Amino acid sequence: MKRLLPILLLVMIASSCKSKKNYSSKKRQTHTVKVNTNTKPSEEAETIANYAKKFNGTRYKYGGTTKRGMDCSGLIYTSFTDNNISVPRTTSDLKNFGDWIDLKEVNVGDLVFFATRKNSRKVNHVGIVTNVRTGNVEFIHASTSRGVMISSLAEKYWYFAFVQARRVL
């Protein structure tokens, strides 16, 4: 029993460290997101969202801001900077930048913020809205497990992790 106890303890510690969820590759539409689809995005917002899409498939790299590797706030920083708009570099600074907007009013180019740590509502992830249609908001972001990708707020994981939206433009 004495030899089994350290092994059991090690297994419990190792299994409890997994705090991030794997993102499903399937676009499960489990939640309807109520949004105003009558407002057209600005040309500048469309340009920023389209620029961000050029990084789709780029691997995740903490602190990265290039095609060689990108983190979530690096994607925002790079996309806005390419369009001569100065924004903070970190998610913790971005979460207070711009104007808070209700999810119903979100549009292309707006920022969406998430709390992805278990049992926490502290913002630690950000993305740029790329598409808004009835019942759905799509955004591009850099996930630690899959790199830069487009996800949907209609997906259960993102729907429940959502914290706030902000408008920079």
Short mmCIF file of C-alpha atoms in Angstrom, two decimals:
data_model
loop_
_atom_site.label_atom_id
_atom_site.label_comp_id
_atom_site.label_asym_id
_atom_site.label_seq_id
_atom_site.Cartn_x
_atom_site.Cartn_y
_atom_site.Cartn_z
CA MET A 1 0.00 0.00 0.00
CA LYS A 2 2.88 2.37 0.79
CA ARG A 3 4.29 2.00 -2.75
CA LEU A 4 0.85 2.43 -4.30
CA LEU A 5 0.10 5.68 -2.48
CA PRO A 6 2.83 7.83 -4.18
CA ILE A 7 1.83 6.47 -7.59
CA LEU A 8 -1.84 7.17 -6.93
CA LEU A 9 -1.00 10.69 -5.73
CA LEU A 10 1.10 11.34 -8.85
CA VAL A 11 -1.73 10.18 -11.14
CA MET A 12 -4.22 12.44 -9.35
CA ILE A 13 -1.94 15.49 -9.63
CA ALA A 14 -1.17 14.88 -13.29
CA SER A 15 -4.82 14.45 -14.23
CA SER A 16 -5.97 17.54 -12.33
CA CYS A 17 -3.64 19.87 -14.23
CA LYS A 18 -5.71 19.78 -17.39
CA SER A 19 -7.56 23.08 -17.19
CA LYS A 20 -8.10 23.83 -20.87
CA LYS A 21 -10.78 22.15 -22.89
CA ASN A 22 -10.21 20.75 -26.33
CA TYR A 23 -12.17 22.58 -28.97
CA SER A 24 -14.51 20.54 -31.08
CA SER A 25 -13.83 20.64 -34.79
CA LYS A 26 -17.56 20.33 -35.39
CA LYS A 27 -19.54 23.55 -35.51
CA ARG A 28 -22.33 22.49 -33.19
CA GLN A 29 -25.09 25.07 -33.18
CA THR A 30 -26.27 24.47 -29.64
CA HIS A 31 -27.18 28.03 -28.67
CA THR A 32 -28.90 30.84 -30.49
CA VAL A 33 -27.16 34.19 -30.11
CA LYS A 34 -29.55 37.11 -30.43
CA VAL A 35 -27.92 39.79 -32.56
CA ASN A 36 -28.97 42.81 -34.56
CA THR A 37 -28.17 41.94 -38.18
CA ASN A 38 -29.51 45.21 -39.64
CA THR A 39 -26.34 47.27 -39.10
CA LYS A 40 -23.69 46.95 -41.78
CA PRO A 41 -20.07 46.86 -40.57
CA SER A 42 -17.73 49.68 -41.57
CA GLU A 43 -15.29 49.12 -44.41
CA GLU A 44 -12.45 49.52 -41.90
CA ALA A 45 -13.90 46.79 -39.67
CA GLU A 46 -14.27 44.44 -42.66
CA THR A 47 -10.64 45.14 -43.65
CA ILE A 48 -9.38 44.31 -40.13
CA ALA A 49 -11.42 41.09 -39.93
CA ASN A 50 -10.24 40.03 -43.40
CA TYR A 51 -6.62 40.72 -42.48
CA ALA A 52 -6.99 38.58 -39.34
CA LYS A 53 -8.36 35.73 -41.49
CA LYS A 54 -5.00 35.63 -43.33
CA PHE A 55 -3.57 34.07 -40.17
CA ASN A 56 -6.13 31.23 -40.11
CA GLY A 57 -4.20 28.00 -39.52
CA THR A 58 -1.16 29.71 -37.97
CA ARG A 59 0.16 27.74 -34.99
CA TYR A 60 -0.20 29.10 -31.48
CA LYS A 61 2.87 30.74 -29.96
CA TYR A 62 2.72 32.63 -26.67
CA GLY A 63 3.70 36.26 -27.39
CA GLY A 64 3.63 35.64 -31.16
CA THR A 65 2.52 38.25 -33.69
CA THR A 66 3.57 36.69 -37.03
CA LYS A 67 2.73 33.82 -39.40
CA ARG A 68 5.39 31.79 -37.56
CA GLY A 69 3.23 31.83 -34.42
CA MET A 70 0.44 33.89 -32.89
CA ASP A 71 -1.32 34.25 -29.57
CA CYS A 72 -4.87 35.60 -29.14
CA SER A 73 -3.97 39.19 -28.24
CA GLY A 74 -1.17 39.15 -30.81
CA LEU A 75 -3.78 38.47 -33.51
CA ILE A 76 -5.79 41.51 -32.39
CA TYR A 77 -2.71 43.71 -32.07
CA THR A 78 -1.33 42.72 -35.49
CA SER A 79 -4.67 43.05 -37.29
CA PHE A 80 -5.42 46.52 -35.94
CA THR A 81 -1.80 47.76 -36.27
CA ASP A 82 -1.76 46.74 -39.95
CA ASN A 83 -4.67 49.16 -40.38
CA ASN A 84 -2.90 51.99 -38.47
CA ILE A 85 -5.03 51.62 -35.34
CA SER A 86 -3.16 51.54 -32.06
CA VAL A 87 -4.46 48.99 -29.53
CA PRO A 88 -2.94 47.48 -26.38
CA ARG A 89 -0.88 44.30 -26.81
CA THR A 90 -2.27 42.15 -23.98
CA THR A 91 -5.71 40.68 -23.33
CA SER A 92 -5.75 42.19 -19.83
CA ASP A 93 -5.29 45.69 -21.33
CA LEU A 94 -7.62 45.06 -24.29
CA LYS A 95 -10.51 44.07 -21.99
CA ASN A 96 -10.76 47.71 -20.84
CA PHE A 97 -10.03 49.32 -24.23
CA GLY A 98 -12.76 50.75 -26.45
CA ASP A 99 -16.44 50.86 -25.56
CA TRP A 100 -18.40 48.05 -23.91
CA ILE A 101 -21.26 46.90 -26.14
CA ASP A 102 -24.15 44.51 -25.59
CA LEU A 103 -23.79 41.19 -27.39
CA LYS A 104 -26.98 42.00 -29.34
CA GLU A 105 -25.15 44.94 -30.95
CA VAL A 106 -21.91 43.16 -31.85
CA ASN A 107 -20.65 43.55 -35.42
CA VAL A 108 -17.70 42.59 -37.61
CA GLY A 109 -14.45 44.02 -36.19
CA ASP A 110 -15.65 44.11 -32.58
CA LEU A 111 -13.70 42.25 -29.91
CA VAL A 112 -15.19 39.38 -27.93
CA PHE A 113 -13.69 38.32 -24.59
CA PHE A 114 -13.82 35.00 -22.79
CA ALA A 115 -12.97 33.37 -19.49
CA THR A 116 -11.70 29.89 -20.36
CA ARG A 117 -10.29 28.80 -17.02
CA LYS A 118 -12.46 26.43 -15.03
CA ASN A 119 -14.56 28.13 -12.33
CA SER A 120 -13.33 31.61 -13.26
CA ARG A 121 -14.98 34.63 -14.88
CA LYS A 122 -11.65 36.45 -15.29
CA VAL A 123 -11.04 37.38 -18.94
CA ASN A 124 -8.07 35.52 -20.43
CA HIS A 125 -8.95 35.15 -24.12
CA VAL A 126 -9.96 37.47 -26.98
CA GLY A 127 -11.10 37.24 -30.60
CA ILE A 128 -12.26 39.47 -33.47
CA VAL A 129 -15.80 39.13 -34.82
CA THR A 130 -15.67 38.05 -38.49
CA ASN A 131 -19.32 37.38 -39.27
CA VAL A 132 -22.71 38.19 -37.76
CA ARG A 133 -25.90 36.53 -38.93
CA THR A 134 -29.21 35.64 -37.33
CA GLY A 135 -28.57 33.40 -34.34
CA ASN A 136 -24.80 33.32 -34.70
CA VAL A 137 -21.61 35.32 -34.20
CA GLU A 138 -18.36 33.99 -35.66
CA PHE A 139 -14.95 35.17 -34.47
CA ILE A 140 -11.31 34.47 -35.23
CA HIS A 141 -8.91 33.78 -32.39
CA ALA A 142 -5.72 31.90 -31.53
CA SER A 143 -6.45 28.85 -29.42
CA THR A 144 -3.63 27.19 -27.51
CA SER A 145 -4.62 23.76 -28.83
CA ARG A 146 -5.47 24.49 -32.48
CA GLY A 147 -3.81 27.80 -33.37
CA VAL A 148 -5.62 30.56 -35.26
CA MET A 149 -9.12 29.45 -36.16
CA ILE A 150 -12.68 30.67 -36.63
CA SER A 151 -15.20 29.63 -33.98
CA SER A 152 -18.81 30.43 -33.19
CA LEU A 153 -20.57 31.81 -30.13
CA ALA A 154 -23.29 29.27 -30.88
CA GLU A 155 -20.86 26.52 -29.81
CA LYS A 156 -21.59 25.49 -26.25
CA TYR A 157 -18.01 26.02 -25.03
CA TRP A 158 -17.73 29.60 -26.33
CA TYR A 159 -21.31 30.51 -25.43
CA PHE A 160 -20.68 29.76 -21.77
CA ALA A 161 -17.14 31.19 -21.74
CA PHE A 162 -18.25 34.56 -23.20
CA VAL A 163 -17.78 37.53 -20.83
CA GLN A 164 -18.03 40.76 -22.82
CA ALA A 165 -17.79 42.51 -26.19
CA ARG A 166 -16.03 45.79 -26.93
CA ARG A 167 -16.00 48.15 -29.90
CA VAL A 168 -12.68 49.75 -30.79
CA LEU A 169 -13.71 51.43 -34.07
#
